[in-house]
Short mmCIF file of C-alpha atoms in Angstrom, two decimals:
data_model
loop_
_atom_site.label_atom_id
_atom_site.label_comp_id
_atom_site.label_asym_id
_atom_site.label_seq_id
_atom_site.Cartn_x
_atom_site.Cartn_y
_atom_site.Cartn_z
CA PHE B 1247 -0.01 0.00 -0.14
CA ASP B 1248 2.87 2.13 -0.26
CA LEU B 1249 2.98 3.04 3.36
CA GLU B 1250 6.85 2.76 4.01
CA LEU B 1251 8.19 5.41 6.30
CA THR B 1252 10.19 8.25 4.26
CA LEU B 1253 13.86 9.05 5.25
CA LEU B 1254 12.60 12.23 7.23
CA GLN B 1255 10.05 10.02 8.93
CA GLN B 1256 12.52 7.61 9.93
CA ILE B 1257 14.96 10.25 11.25
CA VAL B 1258 12.07 11.94 13.25
CA ALA B 1259 11.08 8.47 14.78
CA ALA B 1260 14.72 7.74 15.79
CA CYS B 1261 15.18 11.19 17.41
CA THR B 1262 11.80 10.74 19.40
CA ILE B 1263 12.86 7.31 20.54
CA LEU B 1264 16.32 8.93 21.69
CA VAL B 1265 14.49 11.77 23.52
CA LEU B 1266 12.07 9.25 25.11
CA THR B 1267 15.08 7.04 26.32
CA CYS B 1268 16.73 10.03 27.95
CA VAL B 1269 13.61 11.09 29.74
CA LEU B 1270 13.10 7.53 30.84
CA HIS B 1271 16.68 7.36 32.35
CA TYR B 1272 16.93 10.80 34.04
CA GLY B 1273 13.38 11.18 34.90
CA VAL B 1274 12.60 7.73 36.21
CA GLU B 1275 15.61 5.38 36.47
CA ARG B 1276 18.11 7.79 38.23
CA ARG B 1277 15.44 9.08 40.56
CA VAL B 1278 14.47 5.63 41.82
CA SER B 1279 17.98 4.46 42.18
CA SER B 1280 18.87 7.64 44.22
CA ARG B 1281 16.11 7.06 46.65
CA ALA B 1282 16.57 3.39 47.01
CA GLY B 1283 18.74 3.72 49.97
CA MET B 1284 16.48 6.20 51.72
CA GLY B 1285 13.33 4.28 50.97
CA SER B 1286 14.53 0.76 51.86
CA LYS B 1287 12.54 0.63 54.91
CA THR B 1288 9.43 2.07 53.15
CA ALA B 1289 9.83 -0.08 50.16
CA SER B 1290 9.89 -3.17 52.27
CA LYS B 1291 6.44 -2.49 53.49
CA PRO B 1292 3.79 -5.09 52.24
CA GLY B 1293 1.25 -2.25 51.08
CA VAL B 1294 3.88 -0.41 49.16
CA MET B 1295 5.19 -3.45 47.32
CA THR B 1296 1.51 -4.34 46.46
CA TYR B 1297 0.97 -0.99 44.96
CA ARG B 1298 4.10 -1.04 42.74
CA VAL B 1299 3.38 -4.67 41.67
CA ARG B 1300 -0.18 -3.50 40.70
CA ASN B 1301 1.11 -0.52 38.75
CA ILE B 1302 3.71 -2.66 36.93
CA VAL B 1303 1.06 -5.17 35.90
CA LEU B 1304 -1.31 -2.57 34.76
CA SER B 1305 1.45 -0.76 32.81
CA SER B 1306 2.57 -3.92 31.19
CA ALA B 1307 -1.14 -4.87 30.24
CA LEU B 1308 -1.65 -1.48 28.89
CA ILE B 1309 1.36 -1.67 26.53
CA ALA B 1310 0.76 -5.26 25.66
CA GLY B 1311 -2.88 -4.16 24.77
CA LEU B 1312 -1.55 -1.40 22.56
CA CYS B 1313 0.92 -3.50 20.76
CA THR B 1314 -1.68 -6.00 20.10
CA HIS B 1315 -3.97 -3.49 18.58
CA VAL B 1316 -1.17 -2.39 16.36
CA LEU B 1317 -0.49 -6.08 15.16
CA VAL B 1318 -3.95 -6.68 14.51
CA SER B 1319 -4.72 -3.48 12.60
CA GLN B 1320 -1.25 -3.33 11.16
CA GLY B 1321 -1.03 0.12 12.49
CA TRP B 1322 -3.69 1.57 10.21
CA THR B 1323 -5.86 3.30 12.77
CA PHE B 1324 -2.73 5.22 13.95
CA ARG B 1325 -1.70 6.26 10.33
CA PHE B 1326 -5.21 6.77 9.25
CA PRO B 1327 -7.42 8.01 12.04
CA LYS B 1328 -10.56 8.12 9.73
CA LEU B 1329 -10.39 4.54 8.75
CA ASN B 1330 -12.99 3.49 6.20
CA PHE B 1331 -11.52 -0.12 5.17
CA THR B 1332 -9.50 -2.54 7.25
CA PRO B 1333 -6.81 -4.64 5.51
CA THR B 1334 -9.23 -7.67 5.68
CA GLN B 1335 -12.00 -5.66 4.02
CA ILE B 1336 -9.67 -4.41 1.10
CA SER B 1337 -8.34 -8.09 0.50
CA GLU B 1338 -11.97 -9.43 0.44
CA GLY B 1339 -13.05 -6.58 -1.91
CA LYS B 1340 -10.33 -7.47 -4.23
CA SER B 1341 -10.63 -11.13 -4.38
CA LYS B 1342 -14.57 -10.84 -4.68
CA ARG B 1343 -14.18 -9.81 -8.23
CA PHE B 1344 -13.75 -13.45 -9.00
CA ILE B 1345 -16.90 -14.93 -7.59
CA HIS B 1346 -18.64 -15.36 -10.84
CA ILE B 1347 -15.56 -16.60 -12.60
CA GLN B 1348 -15.47 -19.53 -10.51
CA GLU B 1349 -18.81 -20.63 -11.83
CA ALA B 1350 -18.09 -19.69 -15.43
CA CYS B 1351 -18.08 -21.68 -18.54
CA THR B 1352 -14.46 -21.38 -19.56
CA VAL B 1353 -12.62 -21.86 -22.89
CA ARG B 1354 -10.59 -24.78 -21.56
CA ARG B 1355 -13.65 -26.68 -20.66
CA TYR B 1356 -16.09 -25.35 -23.24
CA PHE B 1357 -16.64 -28.75 -24.89
CA THR B 1358 -16.65 -30.93 -21.76
CA SER B 1359 -18.27 -28.81 -19.02
CA GLU B 1360 -21.98 -28.86 -18.08
CA LYS B 1361 -21.72 -25.05 -17.47
CA CYS B 1362 -21.32 -24.42 -20.97
CA ASP B 1363 -24.73 -24.65 -22.93
CA HIS B 1364 -23.96 -24.81 -26.65
CA LYS B 1365 -27.78 -24.63 -27.52
CA ARG B 1366 -28.07 -21.04 -26.23
CA PRO B 1367 -28.43 -19.03 -29.44
CA ILE B 1368 -25.90 -16.24 -28.32
CA GLN B 1369 -22.40 -17.27 -27.32
CA VAL B 1370 -20.30 -14.45 -25.99
CA LEU B 1371 -16.61 -14.93 -25.40
CA VAL B 1372 -14.84 -12.46 -22.89
CA ILE B 1373 -11.09 -12.14 -23.31
CA GLY B 1374 -8.62 -9.46 -21.83
CA ASN B 1375 -5.70 -8.97 -19.56
CA SER B 1376 -6.07 -8.92 -15.76
CA HIS B 1377 -9.25 -6.82 -16.40
CA ALA B 1378 -11.09 -9.71 -18.13
CA ALA B 1379 -12.91 -10.21 -14.88
CA ASP B 1380 -14.20 -6.79 -15.06
CA GLY B 1381 -15.81 -7.37 -18.51
CA TYR B 1382 -17.33 -10.61 -17.25
CA ASN B 1383 -18.77 -9.07 -14.22
CA PHE B 1384 -20.17 -6.21 -16.45
CA PHE B 1385 -21.95 -8.55 -18.97
CA GLN B 1386 -22.92 -10.87 -16.37
CA ALA B 1387 -24.89 -8.42 -14.69
CA GLY B 1388 -26.49 -6.73 -17.72
CA TRP B 1389 -27.17 -9.87 -19.95
CA GLY B 1390 -26.19 -13.05 -17.69
CA ASN B 1391 -29.96 -13.78 -16.70
CA ASN B 1392 -30.81 -13.94 -20.36
CA PRO B 1393 -31.70 -17.44 -21.22
CA ASP B 1394 -30.40 -16.99 -24.87
CA VAL B 1395 -26.93 -15.80 -23.72
CA GLN B 1396 -24.07 -17.93 -22.92
CA LEU B 1397 -21.07 -16.08 -21.45
CA ILE B 1398 -17.64 -17.73 -21.98
CA TYR B 1399 -14.59 -16.83 -20.01
CA PHE B 1400 -11.16 -16.82 -21.74
CA GLY B 1401 -9.53 -14.98 -18.82
CA SER B 1402 -6.23 -13.10 -19.06
CA THR B 1403 -3.84 -13.21 -21.88
CA ASN B 1404 -0.96 -12.05 -19.60
CA PRO B 1405 0.00 -15.59 -18.46
CA CYS B 1406 0.07 -16.78 -21.94
CA ASP B 1407 3.21 -14.93 -23.33
CA LEU B 1408 1.58 -15.00 -26.68
CA LYS B 1409 3.75 -14.87 -29.85
CA LYS B 1410 3.19 -15.48 -33.47
CA GLU B 1411 5.96 -17.50 -35.31
CA PRO B 1412 6.15 -17.33 -39.03
CA ASP B 1413 6.18 -21.06 -39.57
CA THR B 1414 4.05 -22.29 -36.71
CA GLY B 1415 1.52 -19.50 -36.18
CA TRP B 1416 0.41 -18.53 -32.68
CA GLN B 1417 1.90 -20.21 -29.65
CA ALA B 1418 1.74 -19.61 -25.96
CA GLY B 1419 5.04 -19.49 -24.07
CA LYS B 1420 3.49 -20.87 -20.96
CA SER B 1421 2.14 -24.47 -21.15
CA ARG B 1422 -0.80 -23.62 -18.90
CA CYS B 1423 -2.11 -21.42 -21.54
CA GLU B 1424 -1.50 -23.70 -24.47
CA LYS B 1425 -4.74 -25.68 -24.27
CA LYS B 1426 -7.20 -22.82 -24.20
CA LEU B 1427 -5.32 -20.98 -26.91
CA ASN B 1428 -5.47 -23.91 -29.25
CA ILE B 1429 -9.28 -24.19 -28.48
CA LEU B 1430 -9.58 -20.49 -29.21
CA LEU B 1431 -7.84 -20.77 -32.60
CA SER B 1432 -10.01 -23.80 -33.58
CA GLU B 1433 -12.68 -23.58 -36.22
CA ALA B 1434 -14.89 -25.82 -34.05
CA PHE B 1435 -14.89 -23.16 -31.15
CA LEU B 1436 -14.98 -20.06 -33.31
CA GLY B 1437 -17.98 -21.46 -35.24
CA GLN B 1438 -19.86 -21.49 -32.09
CA VAL B 1439 -18.90 -17.91 -30.81
CA ASP B 1440 -20.99 -15.06 -31.92
CA ILE B 1441 -19.41 -12.14 -29.99
CA LEU B 1442 -16.05 -11.37 -28.66
CA VAL B 1443 -15.70 -8.89 -25.74
CA TYR B 1444 -12.46 -7.19 -25.70
CA SER B 1445 -11.97 -6.30 -21.81
CA PHE B 1446 -8.41 -4.69 -21.32
CA ASN B 1447 -7.09 -1.99 -19.28
CA GLN B 1448 -6.18 1.00 -21.25
CA PRO B 1449 -7.47 -0.82 -24.68
CA MET B 1450 -5.87 1.51 -27.17
CA ALA B 1451 -2.43 1.43 -25.45
CA ARG B 1452 0.63 0.53 -27.85
CA ASN B 1453 1.23 -2.68 -25.96
CA LYS B 1454 -2.03 -4.02 -27.45
CA VAL B 1455 -0.60 -4.57 -30.85
CA LEU B 1456 -0.20 -8.29 -30.56
CA ILE B 1457 -3.63 -8.73 -29.14
CA LEU B 1458 -5.14 -6.87 -31.99
CA ASP B 1459 -2.90 -9.33 -34.32
CA LEU B 1460 -4.42 -12.04 -32.77
CA ILE B 1461 -8.14 -10.74 -33.09
CA GLU B 1462 -7.51 -9.91 -36.71
CA ASP B 1463 -6.44 -13.49 -37.32
CA LEU B 1464 -9.64 -14.76 -35.42
CA ARG B 1465 -11.82 -12.54 -37.77
CA LYS B 1466 -10.02 -14.23 -40.97
CA THR B 1467 -11.06 -17.56 -39.63
CA ASP B 1468 -14.54 -16.43 -38.96
CA PRO B 1469 -15.41 -13.13 -40.63
CA THR B 1470 -18.91 -13.08 -39.00
CA LEU B 1471 -17.44 -12.76 -35.54
CA ALA B 1472 -18.55 -9.65 -33.84
CA MET B 1473 -16.76 -7.59 -31.31
CA ILE B 1474 -17.68 -5.48 -28.53
CA THR B 1475 -14.89 -3.23 -26.97
CA LEU B 1476 -15.15 -2.38 -23.34
CA GLY B 1477 -13.84 1.25 -23.09
CA GLY B 1478 -11.11 2.17 -20.76
CA PHE B 1479 -11.60 3.65 -17.35
CA THR B 1480 -9.71 5.48 -14.72
CA ASN B 1481 -6.50 4.17 -13.26
CA THR B 1482 -5.06 5.87 -10.21
CA LYS B 1483 -1.23 6.40 -9.16
CA THR B 1484 -1.78 4.65 -5.69
CA GLU B 1485 -4.20 2.18 -4.43
CA CYS B 1486 -7.78 3.75 -4.17
CA ALA B 1487 -8.37 2.06 -0.72
CA LYS B 1488 -5.25 3.85 0.60
CA ILE B 1489 -6.57 7.25 -0.84
CA ILE B 1490 -9.99 6.60 0.96
CA ASN B 1491 -8.47 5.72 4.18
CA GLN B 1492 -6.44 8.99 4.10
CA THR B 1493 -9.13 11.37 2.96
CA GLY B 1494 -12.29 9.59 4.10
CA THR B 1495 -14.01 9.68 0.72
CA ALA B 1496 -13.88 7.68 -2.38
CA LYS B 1497 -14.27 10.76 -4.55
CA ALA B 1498 -10.74 11.50 -3.90
CA CYS B 1499 -9.62 8.58 -5.99
CA PHE B 1500 -10.80 10.61 -9.01
CA ALA B 1501 -9.12 13.78 -8.11
CA PRO B 1502 -6.73 14.86 -10.96
CA GLY B 1503 -3.75 14.75 -8.57
CA ASN B 1504 -4.50 10.98 -7.84
CA VAL B 1505 -5.28 10.02 -11.34
CA LEU B 1506 -2.53 8.12 -13.52
CA PHE B 1507 -4.76 7.65 -16.57
CA HIS B 1508 -8.14 8.59 -17.83
CA PRO B 1509 -9.48 7.79 -21.26
CA GLY B 1510 -10.57 11.32 -22.09
CA ASN B 1511 -10.46 11.89 -25.88
CA ILE B 1512 -10.17 8.30 -27.29
CA GLU B 1513 -9.51 9.65 -30.74
CA LYS B 1514 -6.00 10.63 -29.57
CA ARG B 1515 -5.05 7.12 -28.28
CA PRO B 1516 -2.21 5.33 -30.18
CA LEU B 1517 -4.47 2.48 -31.51
CA PHE B 1518 -7.77 4.14 -31.83
CA THR B 1519 -8.11 3.84 -35.53
CA ARG B 1520 -6.98 0.04 -35.68
CA LEU B 1521 -9.20 -0.97 -32.76
CA MET B 1522 -12.25 0.85 -33.87
CA ALA B 1523 -12.00 -0.83 -37.34
CA LEU B 1524 -12.42 -4.19 -35.53
CA THR B 1525 -15.15 -2.90 -33.16
CA ASP B 1526 -18.77 -3.34 -33.88
CA HIS B 1527 -19.93 -1.82 -30.71
CA TYR B 1528 -17.92 0.49 -28.26
CA VAL B 1529 -18.82 0.80 -24.76
CA ASP B 1530 -18.07 4.19 -23.48
CA ARG B 1531 -17.78 3.88 -19.92
CA VAL B 1532 -16.74 7.42 -19.42
CA ALA B 1533 -20.12 8.56 -21.11
CA LEU B 1534 -21.89 5.93 -18.85
CA LEU B 1535 -20.33 6.75 -15.46
CA CYS B 1536 -19.15 10.43 -15.76
CA GLU B 1537 -20.82 13.63 -16.34
CA ASN B 1538 -18.03 14.77 -18.71
CA ASN B 1539 -14.42 13.71 -19.96
CA LEU B 1540 -13.02 14.79 -16.49
CA PRO B 1541 -12.15 11.91 -14.08
CA ASP B 1542 -13.62 13.96 -11.18
CA SER B 1543 -17.01 13.97 -12.62
CA CYS B 1544 -17.17 10.21 -12.47
CA LEU B 1545 -19.50 8.09 -10.10
CA ALA B 1546 -16.95 7.06 -7.31
CA THR B 1547 -19.20 4.54 -5.65
CA THR B 1548 -22.05 2.40 -6.12
CA PRO B 1549 -25.41 3.51 -4.33
CA ASN B 1550 -24.36 1.24 -1.45
CA ARG B 1551 -21.14 3.16 -1.24
CA ILE B 1552 -18.78 0.44 -2.47
CA PRO B 1553 -15.66 1.97 -4.19
CA ALA B 1554 -15.17 1.87 -7.91
CA PHE B 1555 -11.80 -0.06 -7.10
CA TYR B 1556 -9.83 -1.09 -4.07
CA ASP B 1557 -6.44 -0.98 -6.05
CA ARG B 1558 -5.39 1.24 -8.91
CA SER B 1559 -7.64 0.11 -11.84
CA HIS B 1560 -9.57 -3.27 -11.43
CA LEU B 1561 -13.32 -2.53 -10.57
CA SER B 1562 -14.93 -3.87 -7.63
CA LEU B 1563 -17.44 -6.46 -8.20
CA GLU B 1564 -20.39 -4.22 -7.23
CA TYR B 1565 -19.18 -1.37 -9.33
CA ALA B 1566 -18.76 -3.55 -12.37
CA GLU B 1567 -22.10 -5.00 -12.00
CA MET B 1568 -23.62 -1.54 -11.52
CA SER B 1569 -21.98 -0.43 -14.76
CA GLY B 1570 -23.42 -3.39 -16.67
CA ARG B 1571 -26.88 -3.03 -15.50
CA LEU B 1572 -26.91 0.69 -16.28
CA TYR B 1573 -25.54 -0.16 -19.72
CA ALA B 1574 -28.13 -2.92 -20.17
CA GLN B 1575 -30.91 -0.31 -19.57
CA GLN B 1576 -29.64 1.67 -22.42
CA TYR B 1577 -29.01 -1.13 -24.81
CA PRO B 1578 -31.19 -4.18 -23.62
CA ASN B 1579 -30.88 -5.84 -27.15
CA LEU B 1580 -27.40 -5.18 -27.66
CA LEU B 1581 -26.06 -8.81 -27.81
CA GLN B 1582 -29.19 -9.89 -30.15
CA THR B 1583 -28.36 -7.14 -32.67
CA LEU B 1584 -24.79 -8.27 -32.92
CA THR B 1585 -25.32 -12.08 -33.27
CA ARG B 1586 -25.36 -13.80 -36.52
CA ARG B 1587 -28.03 -15.95 -35.38
CA ASN B 1588 -31.30 -14.43 -34.50
CA PRO B 1589 -33.00 -16.17 -31.45
CA GLU B 1590 -36.44 -15.46 -32.60
CA ALA B 1591 -35.80 -16.89 -36.08
CA ASP B 1592 -34.30 -20.02 -34.42
CA GLU B 1593 -37.52 -20.40 -32.46
CA GLY B 1594 -39.59 -20.24 -35.61
CA ASN B 1595 -37.66 -23.06 -37.06
#
């Protein structure tokens, strides 16, 4: 959480400890030792001894309790008096993003799992980097209850170490990704998929060139494959949870001084032209969640005050679901209009 002490803070802490040590030595130790001889008779009295032992025990208990509190809270209540989230709440908020993924139909098990219903007329594949879960949660909340829709999760391409060789074509540098990449590239799988959801952080950044190469090749295999691009959203310089705990408000995560990236005018992004040429529908999350192109005009929380994100960019489950529901209200028939197979026509056959 970037909470390490700076050099100046370390110096102040060291000086404070030194001063307190001197106060303890000259204010307590020397005074007690100098009076030891004079008060030896008094000190030997049972009442005086009991009083001193009791004070020592109480002082020790107080210090032990304070240390225990610091250990349990990891010191957060001392660093941030207006604490909004504990470390446990933050950890749970981050991991909650993957609740739906655990029950999802995945590319790896598409042809073997009962979670994958091939008979549903609209097959939607979600692919991305670490933000693939954001896209899945978005569409799960918006259209997941539609009996015609089957969401399929490819997951993140980050662990795949993708590369395209002139002789062998697309390869996964990591073996754990090899199987799902081969399924993705197969005509049998692509023949089933109607819509591809492109869910990447900063989707038009220069480092997406290889992914766009892959999508272009998927389109060559199946020209009818439609694509929805999930537009980018705000990234912060430091974790939003830390900002909230420092300021007491989630709105501070979208303050200009805390923002690392905000889509703004997407026409100026490096891969805008190329990505939009592949895109059949662009989900503009800035238009959906912000009053204008400036980050401080965006919704910072859900109606239940769950923040947009706990870290620097990954949406909380609740915020992603809120976004999906809002968008589905605007475009209730989005998936039906993009699919190559019309569910109503299938029902008539």
